[in-house]
PDB file of C-alpha atoms in Angstrom:
ATOM      1  CA  MET A   1     -12.475 -17.995  12.567  1.00  0.00           C
ATOM      2  CA  SER A   2     -13.764 -18.272  16.132  1.00  0.00           C
ATOM      3  CA  GLY A   3     -13.372 -15.516  18.684  1.00  0.00           C
ATOM      4  CA  ARG A   4     -11.139 -17.851  20.706  1.00  0.00           C
ATOM      5  CA  LEU A   5      -8.864 -18.518  17.708  1.00  0.00           C
ATOM      6  CA  GLY A   6      -8.585 -14.795  16.879  1.00  0.00           C
ATOM      7  CA  ARG A   7      -7.627 -13.905  20.428  1.00  0.00           C
ATOM      8  CA  ALA A   8      -5.125 -16.779  20.657  1.00  0.00           C
ATOM      9  CA  LEU A   9      -3.395 -15.743  17.454  1.00  0.00           C
ATOM     10  CA  GLY A  10      -3.336 -12.132  18.587  1.00  0.00           C
ATOM     11  CA  SER A  11      -1.771 -13.021  21.930  1.00  0.00           C
ATOM     12  CA  ALA A  12       0.831 -15.319  20.363  1.00  0.00           C
ATOM     13  CA  LEU A  13       2.012 -12.956  17.652  1.00  0.00           C
ATOM     14  CA  LEU A  14       1.599  -9.495  19.108  1.00  0.00           C
ATOM     15  CA  ALA A  15       4.895  -9.522  21.007  1.00  0.00           C
ATOM     16  CA  VAL A  16       6.773 -10.518  17.841  1.00  0.00           C
ATOM     17  CA  VAL A  17       5.199  -7.683  15.892  1.00  0.00           C
ATOM     18  CA  LEU A  18       5.916  -5.040  18.517  1.00  0.00           C
ATOM     19  CA  ALA A  19       9.544  -6.096  18.850  1.00  0.00           C
ATOM     20  CA  ALA A  20      10.194  -4.852  15.306  1.00  0.00           C
ATOM     21  CA  VAL A  21       8.763  -1.365  15.876  1.00  0.00           C
ATOM     22  CA  ALA A  22      10.943   1.702  16.398  1.00  0.00           C
ATOM     23  CA  THR A  23       9.847   5.074  17.777  1.00  0.00           C
ATOM     24  CA  PRO A  24      10.057   7.944  15.254  1.00  0.00           C
ATOM     25  CA  GLY A  25      12.027  11.156  15.816  1.00  0.00           C
ATOM     26  CA  ALA A  26      11.429  12.920  19.098  1.00  0.00           C
ATOM     27  CA  ALA A  27      10.186  16.420  19.846  1.00  0.00           C
ATOM     28  CA  ALA A  28       8.631  17.872  22.982  1.00  0.00           C
ATOM     29  CA  ALA A  29       4.875  18.558  22.920  1.00  0.00           C
ATOM     30  CA  GLU A  30       2.287  20.215  25.115  1.00  0.00           C
ATOM     31  CA  GLU A  31      -0.678  18.288  26.497  1.00  0.00           C
ATOM     32  CA  PRO A  32      -3.551  19.216  24.139  1.00  0.00           C
ATOM     33  CA  THR A  33      -7.314  19.028  24.548  1.00  0.00           C
ATOM     34  CA  GLY A  34     -10.273  19.443  22.224  1.00  0.00           C
ATOM     35  CA  ARG A  35     -11.870  17.850  19.160  1.00  0.00           C
ATOM     36  CA  ILE A  36     -11.494  18.431  15.434  1.00  0.00           C
ATOM     37  CA  ALA A  37     -14.068  20.793  13.949  1.00  0.00           C
ATOM     38  CA  SER A  38     -16.395  19.923  11.068  1.00  0.00           C
ATOM     39  CA  LEU A  39     -15.001  20.654   7.607  1.00  0.00           C
ATOM     40  CA  GLY A  40     -18.303  20.878   5.750  1.00  0.00           C
ATOM     41  CA  THR A  41     -19.846  18.167   3.596  1.00  0.00           C
ATOM     42  CA  ASP A  42     -17.368  17.694   0.735  1.00  0.00           C
ATOM     43  CA  TRP A  43     -15.974  14.497   2.226  1.00  0.00           C
ATOM     44  CA  GLY A  44     -13.828  13.711  -0.791  1.00  0.00           C
ATOM     45  CA  GLN A  45     -11.980  17.035  -0.662  1.00  0.00           C
ATOM     46  CA  THR A  46      -8.490  17.121   0.854  1.00  0.00           C
ATOM     47  CA  GLY A  47      -8.586  18.293   4.462  1.00  0.00           C
ATOM     48  CA  PRO A  48      -6.720  21.217   6.030  1.00  0.00           C
ATOM     49  CA  TYR A  49      -3.736  19.273   7.411  1.00  0.00           C
ATOM     50  CA  GLU A  50      -0.429  18.753   5.628  1.00  0.00           C
ATOM     51  CA  VAL A  51       0.543  15.083   5.866  1.00  0.00           C
ATOM     52  CA  ASN A  52       3.672  13.275   7.052  1.00  0.00           C
ATOM     53  CA  VAL A  53       4.412   9.634   6.216  1.00  0.00           C
ATOM     54  CA  ASP A  54       6.732   7.412   8.283  1.00  0.00           C
ATOM     55  CA  ILE A  55       7.503   3.998   6.778  1.00  0.00           C
ATOM     56  CA  GLY A  56       8.627   1.464   9.362  1.00  0.00           C
ATOM     57  CA  VAL A  57       9.230  -2.273   9.438  1.00  0.00           C
ATOM     58  CA  VAL A  58       5.759  -3.265  10.619  1.00  0.00           C
ATOM     59  CA  HIS A  59       3.636  -0.152   9.964  1.00  0.00           C
ATOM     60  CA  THR A  60       3.407   2.888   7.767  1.00  0.00           C
ATOM     61  CA  PHE A  61       2.016   5.896   9.622  1.00  0.00           C
ATOM     62  CA  TYR A  62       0.133   8.720   7.892  1.00  0.00           C
ATOM     63  CA  TYR A  63      -0.566  11.670  10.169  1.00  0.00           C
ATOM     64  CA  PRO A  64      -1.069  15.451  10.270  1.00  0.00           C
ATOM     65  CA  ARG A  65       2.266  17.240  10.112  1.00  0.00           C
ATOM     66  CA  ASP A  66       1.228  19.762  12.762  1.00  0.00           C
ATOM     67  CA  MET A  67      -0.654  17.450  15.097  1.00  0.00           C
ATOM     68  CA  GLY A  68      -2.449  19.192  17.932  1.00  0.00           C
ATOM     69  CA  ARG A  69      -1.898  22.641  16.432  1.00  0.00           C
ATOM     70  CA  SER A  70      -5.075  23.980  18.047  1.00  0.00           C
ATOM     71  CA  GLY A  71      -5.114  21.707  21.075  1.00  0.00           C
ATOM     72  CA  GLU A  72      -6.937  18.897  19.265  1.00  0.00           C
ATOM     73  CA  ARG A  73      -6.325  15.174  19.638  1.00  0.00           C
ATOM     74  CA  HIS A  74      -6.358  13.010  16.534  1.00  0.00           C
ATOM     75  CA  PRO A  75      -8.472   9.837  16.234  1.00  0.00           C
ATOM     76  CA  VAL A  76      -6.859   6.671  14.906  1.00  0.00           C
ATOM     77  CA  VAL A  77      -7.617   4.482  11.893  1.00  0.00           C
ATOM     78  CA  ILE A  78      -5.862   1.117  11.664  1.00  0.00           C
ATOM     79  CA  TRP A  79      -5.619  -0.201   8.103  1.00  0.00           C
ATOM     80  CA  GLY A  80      -5.367  -3.656   6.477  1.00  0.00           C
ATOM     81  CA  ASN A  81      -4.196  -4.244   2.893  1.00  0.00           C
ATOM     82  CA  GLY A  82      -5.644  -6.557   0.297  1.00  0.00           C
ATOM     83  CA  THR A  83      -3.881  -9.831  -0.483  1.00  0.00           C
ATOM     84  CA  GLY A  84      -0.314  -9.243  -1.647  1.00  0.00           C
ATOM     85  CA  ALA A  85      -0.644  -5.461  -1.271  1.00  0.00           C
ATOM     86  CA  VAL A  86       1.215  -2.858   0.779  1.00  0.00           C
ATOM     87  CA  PRO A  87       0.023   0.508   2.124  1.00  0.00           C
ATOM     88  CA  GLY A  88       1.627   2.391  -0.761  1.00  0.00           C
ATOM     89  CA  ILE A  89      -1.019   1.008  -3.115  1.00  0.00           C
ATOM     90  CA  TYR A  90      -3.646   2.837  -1.048  1.00  0.00           C
ATOM     91  CA  SER A  91      -1.398   5.782  -0.191  1.00  0.00           C
ATOM     92  CA  SER A  92      -3.595   8.542  -1.611  1.00  0.00           C
ATOM     93  CA  LEU A  93      -6.634   7.326   0.357  1.00  0.00           C
ATOM     94  CA  LEU A  94      -4.643   7.015   3.584  1.00  0.00           C
ATOM     95  CA  ARG A  95      -3.100  10.451   3.010  1.00  0.00           C
ATOM     96  CA  HIS A  96      -6.606  11.801   2.486  1.00  0.00           C
ATOM     97  CA  TRP A  97      -7.736  10.531   5.875  1.00  0.00           C
ATOM     98  CA  ALA A  98      -4.629  12.021   7.504  1.00  0.00           C
ATOM     99  CA  SER A  99      -5.378  15.365   5.817  1.00  0.00           C
ATOM    100  CA  GLN A 100      -8.787  15.208   7.489  1.00  0.00           C
ATOM    101  CA  GLY A 101      -7.130  14.922  10.910  1.00  0.00           C
ATOM    102  CA  PHE A 102      -6.798  11.178  11.459  1.00  0.00           C
ATOM    103  CA  ILE A 103      -3.662   9.266  12.413  1.00  0.00           C
ATOM    104  CA  VAL A 104      -3.549   6.190  10.175  1.00  0.00           C
ATOM    105  CA  ALA A 105      -1.555   3.145  11.287  1.00  0.00           C
ATOM    106  CA  ALA A 106      -1.341   0.972   8.169  1.00  0.00           C
ATOM    107  CA  ALA A 107      -0.032  -2.547   8.680  1.00  0.00           C
ATOM    108  CA  ASN A 108       2.666  -3.320   6.101  1.00  0.00           C
ATOM    109  CA  THR A 109       1.761  -6.992   5.892  1.00  0.00           C
ATOM    110  CA  PRO A 110       0.383  -8.371   2.590  1.00  0.00           C
ATOM    111  CA  THR A 111      -1.523 -11.025   4.577  1.00  0.00           C
ATOM    112  CA  SER A 112      -3.551  -8.995   7.036  1.00  0.00           C
ATOM    113  CA  ASN A 113      -6.481 -11.307   7.644  1.00  0.00           C
ATOM    114  CA  PHE A 114      -5.965 -12.053  11.347  1.00  0.00           C
ATOM    115  CA  ALA A 115      -5.441  -8.319  12.033  1.00  0.00           C
ATOM    116  CA  VAL A 116      -2.491  -8.906  14.374  1.00  0.00           C
ATOM    117  CA  SER A 117      -0.327  -6.165  12.872  1.00  0.00           C
ATOM    118  CA  MET A 118      -3.334  -3.872  12.616  1.00  0.00           C
ATOM    119  CA  ARG A 119      -4.089  -4.173  16.320  1.00  0.00           C
ATOM    120  CA  ALA A 120      -0.397  -3.755  17.124  1.00  0.00           C
ATOM    121  CA  GLY A 121      -0.601  -0.308  15.541  1.00  0.00           C
ATOM    122  CA  ILE A 122      -2.784   0.772  18.457  1.00  0.00           C
ATOM    123  CA  ASP A 123      -0.176  -0.459  20.934  1.00  0.00           C
ATOM    124  CA  VAL A 124       2.526   1.524  19.161  1.00  0.00           C
ATOM    125  CA  LEU A 125       0.464   4.707  19.263  1.00  0.00           C
ATOM    126  CA  GLU A 126      -0.358   4.150  22.933  1.00  0.00           C
ATOM    127  CA  LYS A 127       3.369   3.954  23.611  1.00  0.00           C
ATOM    128  CA  TRP A 128       4.181   7.075  21.599  1.00  0.00           C
ATOM    129  CA  ASN A 129       1.291   9.040  23.083  1.00  0.00           C
ATOM    130  CA  ALA A 130       2.680   8.396  26.567  1.00  0.00           C
ATOM    131  CA  ASP A 131       6.286   9.189  25.591  1.00  0.00           C
ATOM    132  CA  SER A 132       7.178  12.792  26.417  1.00  0.00           C
ATOM    133  CA  GLY A 133       9.962  12.636  23.829  1.00  0.00           C
ATOM    134  CA  SER A 134       7.686  11.626  20.957  1.00  0.00           C
ATOM    135  CA  PRO A 135       6.026  14.032  18.485  1.00  0.00           C
ATOM    136  CA  PHE A 136       2.815  12.057  19.143  1.00  0.00           C
ATOM    137  CA  HIS A 137       2.917  12.780  22.887  1.00  0.00           C
ATOM    138  CA  GLY A 138      -0.539  13.686  24.156  1.00  0.00           C
ATOM    139  CA  LYS A 139      -1.896  14.193  20.632  1.00  0.00           C
ATOM    140  CA  VAL A 140      -3.473  10.799  19.918  1.00  0.00           C
ATOM    141  CA  ASP A 141      -7.182  10.345  20.627  1.00  0.00           C
ATOM    142  CA  LEU A 142      -7.041   6.760  21.826  1.00  0.00           C
ATOM    143  CA  GLU A 143     -10.706   6.873  22.836  1.00  0.00           C
ATOM    144  CA  HIS A 144     -11.766   6.987  19.174  1.00  0.00           C
ATOM    145  CA  ILE A 145     -10.327   4.251  16.963  1.00  0.00           C
ATOM    146  CA  GLY A 146     -11.632   2.759  13.725  1.00  0.00           C
ATOM    147  CA  SER A 147     -10.532  -0.256  11.702  1.00  0.00           C
ATOM    148  CA  ALA A 148     -10.657  -0.232   7.914  1.00  0.00           C
ATOM    149  CA  GLY A 149      -9.271  -2.261   5.052  1.00  0.00           C
ATOM    150  CA  HIS A 150      -9.778  -3.577   1.540  1.00  0.00           C
ATOM    151  CA  SER A 151     -10.445  -7.150   0.364  1.00  0.00           C
ATOM    152  CA  GLN A 152      -8.495  -9.456   2.722  1.00  0.00           C
ATOM    153  CA  GLY A 153      -7.915  -6.297   4.749  1.00  0.00           C
ATOM    154  CA  GLY A 154     -11.666  -5.687   4.753  1.00  0.00           C
ATOM    155  CA  ALA A 155     -12.120  -9.012   6.520  1.00  0.00           C
ATOM    156  CA  ALA A 156      -9.272  -7.956   8.804  1.00  0.00           C
ATOM    157  CA  ALA A 157     -11.120  -4.745   9.637  1.00  0.00           C
ATOM    158  CA  ILE A 158     -13.921  -6.876  11.052  1.00  0.00           C
ATOM    159  CA  ASN A 159     -11.465  -9.197  12.820  1.00  0.00           C
ATOM    160  CA  ALA A 160      -9.639  -6.198  14.322  1.00  0.00           C
ATOM    161  CA  ALA A 161     -12.901  -5.037  15.846  1.00  0.00           C
ATOM    162  CA  ILE A 162     -12.735  -7.849  18.412  1.00  0.00           C
ATOM    163  CA  ASP A 163     -10.286  -5.484  20.114  1.00  0.00           C
ATOM    164  CA  PRO A 164     -12.295  -3.513  22.689  1.00  0.00           C
ATOM    165  CA  ARG A 165     -10.325  -0.370  21.779  1.00  0.00           C
ATOM    166  CA  VAL A 166     -11.889  -0.302  18.294  1.00  0.00           C
ATOM    167  CA  ASP A 167     -15.085   1.758  18.033  1.00  0.00           C
ATOM    168  CA  THR A 168     -16.210   1.175  14.434  1.00  0.00           C
ATOM    169  CA  ALA A 169     -15.239  -0.832  11.345  1.00  0.00           C
ATOM    170  CA  VAL A 170     -15.198  -0.005   7.619  1.00  0.00           C
ATOM    171  CA  PRO A 171     -14.733  -3.208   5.587  1.00  0.00           C
ATOM    172  CA  ILE A 172     -14.254  -2.309   1.907  1.00  0.00           C
ATOM    173  CA  GLN A 173     -15.121  -5.234  -0.397  1.00  0.00           C
ATOM    174  CA  PRO A 174     -14.216  -7.639   2.438  1.00  0.00           C
ATOM    175  CA  GLY A 175     -13.046 -11.205   1.936  1.00  0.00           C
ATOM    176  CA  PRO A 176     -14.841 -14.157   3.527  1.00  0.00           C
ATOM    177  CA  LEU A 177     -12.433 -15.162   6.320  1.00  0.00           C
ATOM    178  CA  THR A 178     -14.232 -13.380   9.095  1.00  0.00           C
ATOM    179  CA  SER A 179     -17.362 -13.479  11.208  1.00  0.00           C
ATOM    180  CA  PRO A 180     -19.379 -10.396  12.177  1.00  0.00           C
ATOM    181  CA  ASP A 181     -20.385 -12.276  15.333  1.00  0.00           C
ATOM    182  CA  LEU A 182     -16.934 -11.428  16.708  1.00  0.00           C
ATOM    183  CA  MET A 183     -17.583  -7.696  16.787  1.00  0.00           C
ATOM    184  CA  ASP A 184     -19.958  -5.399  18.638  1.00  0.00           C
ATOM    185  CA  GLU A 185     -19.227  -2.054  16.940  1.00  0.00           C
ATOM    186  CA  PRO A 186     -21.105  -0.085  14.249  1.00  0.00           C
ATOM    187  CA  VAL A 187     -20.006  -1.234  10.800  1.00  0.00           C
ATOM    188  CA  PHE A 188     -20.189   0.222   7.289  1.00  0.00           C
ATOM    189  CA  TYR A 189     -19.942  -2.487   4.611  1.00  0.00           C
ATOM    190  CA  LEU A 190     -18.911  -1.364   1.137  1.00  0.00           C
ATOM    191  CA  ALA A 191     -19.269  -3.456  -2.010  1.00  0.00           C
ATOM    192  CA  GLY A 192     -18.576  -2.762  -5.675  1.00  0.00           C
ATOM    193  CA  GLN A 193     -21.427  -3.222  -8.158  1.00  0.00           C
ATOM    194  CA  ARG A 194     -19.095  -4.831 -10.741  1.00  0.00           C
ATOM    195  CA  ASP A 195     -16.740  -6.594  -8.338  1.00  0.00           C
ATOM    196  CA  LEU A 196     -16.085 -10.068  -9.747  1.00  0.00           C
ATOM    197  CA  THR A 197     -13.625 -10.991  -6.966  1.00  0.00           C
ATOM    198  CA  VAL A 198     -15.774 -10.256  -3.916  1.00  0.00           C
ATOM    199  CA  TRP A 199     -19.305 -10.271  -5.272  1.00  0.00           C
ATOM    200  CA  PRO A 200     -21.766  -7.810  -3.741  1.00  0.00           C
ATOM    201  CA  ALA A 201     -23.869 -10.762  -2.593  1.00  0.00           C
ATOM    202  CA  LEU A 202     -20.991 -11.929  -0.384  1.00  0.00           C
ATOM    203  CA  VAL A 203     -20.686  -8.522   1.246  1.00  0.00           C
ATOM    204  CA  LYS A 204     -24.460  -8.351   1.648  1.00  0.00           C
ATOM    205  CA  ALA A 205     -24.354 -11.698   3.460  1.00  0.00           C
ATOM    206  CA  LEU A 206     -21.893 -10.279   6.014  1.00  0.00           C
ATOM    207  CA  TYR A 207     -24.150  -7.261   6.424  1.00  0.00           C
ATOM    208  CA  ARG A 208     -27.185  -9.485   7.020  1.00  0.00           C
ATOM    209  CA  ASP A 209     -25.200 -11.377   9.671  1.00  0.00           C
ATOM    210  CA  SER A 210     -24.627  -8.123  11.577  1.00  0.00           C
ATOM    211  CA  GLY A 211     -28.079  -7.620  13.048  1.00  0.00           C
ATOM    212  CA  HIS A 212     -26.648  -7.348  16.565  1.00  0.00           C
ATOM    213  CA  VAL A 213     -24.882  -4.042  15.736  1.00  0.00           C
ATOM    214  CA  PRO A 214     -25.786  -0.906  13.759  1.00  0.00           C
ATOM    215  CA  ALA A 215     -24.833  -1.849  10.192  1.00  0.00           C
ATOM    216  CA  VAL A 216     -25.053  -0.022   6.875  1.00  0.00           C
ATOM    217  CA  TYR A 217     -24.516  -1.515   3.417  1.00  0.00           C
ATOM    218  CA  GLY A 218     -23.434   0.559   0.434  1.00  0.00           C
ATOM    219  CA  GLU A 219     -22.846  -0.819  -3.073  1.00  0.00           C
ATOM    220  CA  VAL A 220     -20.781   1.650  -5.106  1.00  0.00           C
ATOM    221  CA  ARG A 221     -22.166   2.040  -8.608  1.00  0.00           C
ATOM    222  CA  GLY A 222     -19.928   0.708 -11.373  1.00  0.00           C
ATOM    223  CA  ALA A 223     -17.053  -0.178  -9.019  1.00  0.00           C
ATOM    224  CA  GLY A 224     -14.808  -3.180  -9.611  1.00  0.00           C
ATOM    225  CA  HIS A 225     -12.579  -4.855  -7.070  1.00  0.00           C
ATOM    226  CA  LEU A 226      -9.652  -2.494  -7.666  1.00  0.00           C
ATOM    227  CA  SER A 227     -11.679   0.714  -7.795  1.00  0.00           C
ATOM    228  CA  SER A 228     -10.831   1.552  -4.180  1.00  0.00           C
ATOM    229  CA  ILE A 229      -7.045   1.502  -4.561  1.00  0.00           C
ATOM    230  CA  GLY A 230      -5.038   4.691  -5.018  1.00  0.00           C
ATOM    231  CA  ASP A 231      -7.145   7.598  -3.805  1.00  0.00           C
ATOM    232  CA  GLY A 232     -10.137   5.416  -2.927  1.00  0.00           C
ATOM    233  CA  GLY A 233     -12.179   6.467  -5.949  1.00  0.00           C
ATOM    234  CA  ASP A 234     -15.872   6.689  -5.123  1.00  0.00           C
ATOM    235  CA  PHE A 235     -15.210   4.914  -1.825  1.00  0.00           C
ATOM    236  CA  ARG A 236     -13.213   7.873  -0.480  1.00  0.00           C
ATOM    237  CA  ALA A 237     -16.017  10.286   0.412  1.00  0.00           C
ATOM    238  CA  PRO A 238     -18.430   7.882   2.164  1.00  0.00           C
ATOM    239  CA  THR A 239     -15.671   6.187   4.183  1.00  0.00           C
ATOM    240  CA  THR A 240     -14.407   9.595   5.277  1.00  0.00           C
ATOM    241  CA  ALA A 241     -17.882  10.700   6.317  1.00  0.00           C
ATOM    242  CA  TRP A 242     -18.443   7.505   8.333  1.00  0.00           C
ATOM    243  CA  LEU A 243     -15.108   7.864  10.151  1.00  0.00           C
ATOM    244  CA  ARG A 244     -15.718  11.554  10.827  1.00  0.00           C
ATOM    245  CA  PHE A 245     -19.071  10.816  12.440  1.00  0.00           C
ATOM    246  CA  TRP A 246     -18.069   7.868  14.619  1.00  0.00           C
ATOM    247  CA  LEU A 247     -14.579   9.050  15.552  1.00  0.00           C
ATOM    248  CA  MET A 248     -14.938  12.856  15.516  1.00  0.00           C
ATOM    249  CA  GLY A 249     -18.623  13.299  16.324  1.00  0.00           C
ATOM    250  CA  ASP A 250     -19.165  15.277  13.121  1.00  0.00           C
ATOM    251  CA  GLU A 251     -22.903  15.992  13.054  1.00  0.00           C
ATOM    252  CA  GLN A 252     -22.887  16.923   9.375  1.00  0.00           C
ATOM    253  CA  ALA A 253     -21.524  13.449   8.624  1.00  0.00           C
ATOM    254  CA  ARG A 254     -24.302  11.904  10.747  1.00  0.00           C
ATOM    255  CA  GLY A 255     -26.867  13.198   8.298  1.00  0.00           C
ATOM    256  CA  MET A 256     -25.309  11.230   5.449  1.00  0.00           C
ATOM    257  CA  PHE A 257     -26.158   7.911   7.133  1.00  0.00           C
ATOM    258  CA  PHE A 258     -28.885   8.384   9.727  1.00  0.00           C
ATOM    259  CA  GLY A 259     -32.363   9.848   9.935  1.00  0.00           C
ATOM    260  CA  PRO A 260     -35.260   9.514   7.486  1.00  0.00           C
ATOM    261  CA  GLY A 261     -33.707  11.787   4.859  1.00  0.00           C
ATOM    262  CA  CYS A 262     -30.108  10.621   5.050  1.00  0.00           C
ATOM    263  CA  GLY A 263     -27.906  11.934   2.243  1.00  0.00           C
ATOM    264  CA  TYR A 264     -26.526   8.645   0.980  1.00  0.00           C
ATOM    265  CA  CYS A 265     -29.934   6.957   1.208  1.00  0.00           C
ATOM    266  CA  VAL A 266     -31.044   8.888  -1.871  1.00  0.00           C
ATOM    267  CA  ASP A 267     -27.705   9.169  -3.707  1.00  0.00           C
ATOM    268  CA  ASP A 268     -28.469   6.872  -6.629  1.00  0.00           C
ATOM    269  CA  ASP A 269     -25.578   8.302  -8.635  1.00  0.00           C
ATOM    270  CA  LEU A 270     -23.051   7.024  -6.093  1.00  0.00           C
ATOM    271  CA  PHE A 271     -24.776   3.876  -4.834  1.00  0.00           C
ATOM    272  CA  SER A 272     -26.439   1.109  -6.824  1.00  0.00           C
ATOM    273  CA  GLY A 273     -27.494  -0.513  -3.554  1.00  0.00           C
ATOM    274  CA  TRP A 274     -28.099   0.835  -0.056  1.00  0.00           C
ATOM    275  CA  ASP A 275     -29.506  -0.657   3.130  1.00  0.00           C
ATOM    276  CA  ARG A 276     -29.595   0.008   6.870  1.00  0.00           C
ATOM    277  CA  ASN A 277     -30.460  -2.616   9.460  1.00  0.00           C
ATOM    278  CA  THR A 278     -32.872  -2.178  12.350  1.00  0.00           C
ATOM    279  CA  LYS A 279     -30.252  -0.952  14.791  1.00  0.00           C
ATOM    280  CA  ALA A 280     -28.930   1.593  12.286  1.00  0.00           C
ATOM    281  CA  LEU A 281     -32.460   2.858  11.694  1.00  0.00           C
ATOM    282  CA  GLN A 282     -32.761   3.533  15.424  1.00  0.00           C
ATOM    283  CA  ILE A 283     -29.892   6.043  15.333  1.00  0.00           C
ATOM    284  CA  PRO A 284     -31.394   9.521  15.025  1.00  0.00           C
ATOM    285  CA  GLY A 285     -30.498  11.960  12.313  1.00  0.00           C
ATOM    286  CA  PRO A 286     -29.061  15.420  12.967  1.00  0.00           C
ATOM    287  CA  SER A 287     -31.174  17.662  15.159  1.00  0.00           C
ATOM    288  CA  ALA A 288     -31.105  20.531  12.691  1.00  0.00           C
TER     289      ALA A 288
END
C-alpha cells in the first residue's frame, strides 16, 4: 500500500465512519493538568484505575472510570483487531491498558488493515475532549497517542502511524499488507516464536525495513499466533512498558528497552529473539 493510497482511503471513508459515532453520557468536568506517575516495574500487573467499557457502533472504548482524578490527562491507544475478530476477543488486554491509565479506542471492524476506523477513534476523542458536556472533557492527552494491533490489526497499527497525531506503534504479529516506509515513529515489533500464521521471519523483515526510525524487535518465546488474545499473555507486559515510556514518559519503562543493560535485552526467559536497530541504540538508557 502506498502512502498516497492510504491517505486517499482515509479521506474517502473517514466521514462515513464518524457519522455512525455517538457521544457517551455527559457529565461536567474540570480542566485537569499533569501526567500519570510511574507504577513500578511489574508491567503485567493490573494498574490502579477501575475500568469502564463503552461499546458503540464503530468503536469500543476502554478507559479509567475516574479519569483525571488527580488532575492527570490520559494518553490514547488506538487498536486494530486481527482478521474476523472484534475487540472483545482482546478485552482483557485492552482493559489492562485502561487500568494503567490509557484511554483505548478499539475499532470494532474485523477488517482493520487500512486503519480508517482506528484513526477515526482519535477524531472521536478530540470531539469529546472539547465537549464540556462529555465525561472525557479536558481529560484526554491528545499529544500522546499510540497505535497497536494484532495480526491484520498489527499491519493496521503501522498503517495508522501515517497519521501525524500518532507517536508510536506496537504491531503484534503483524500481517504483510503494510509498509514501514509510511511511518516515521518509534516502533516495537512483536513476533511469536511458534507462530505458523505470521512467521517470525516476516515480522523480522518489517523490522529490518524500519531503519529510518527507532525500531525494536522482540520474539516471544513459545508463543503461537493466538497467544496474544485474551489478556495478552506474555505480550502484555512488554507492550505496556513500551506504551508507558513513549506515551507517559515513564523512565522505569525506558530501562527495559534502551541503554546498554536494558531489561528485555537479557530476558531470555521471555524472548527467544531480540534486536534493536541503530536508531534505537542511540536512545539513552535511564540516568539512574
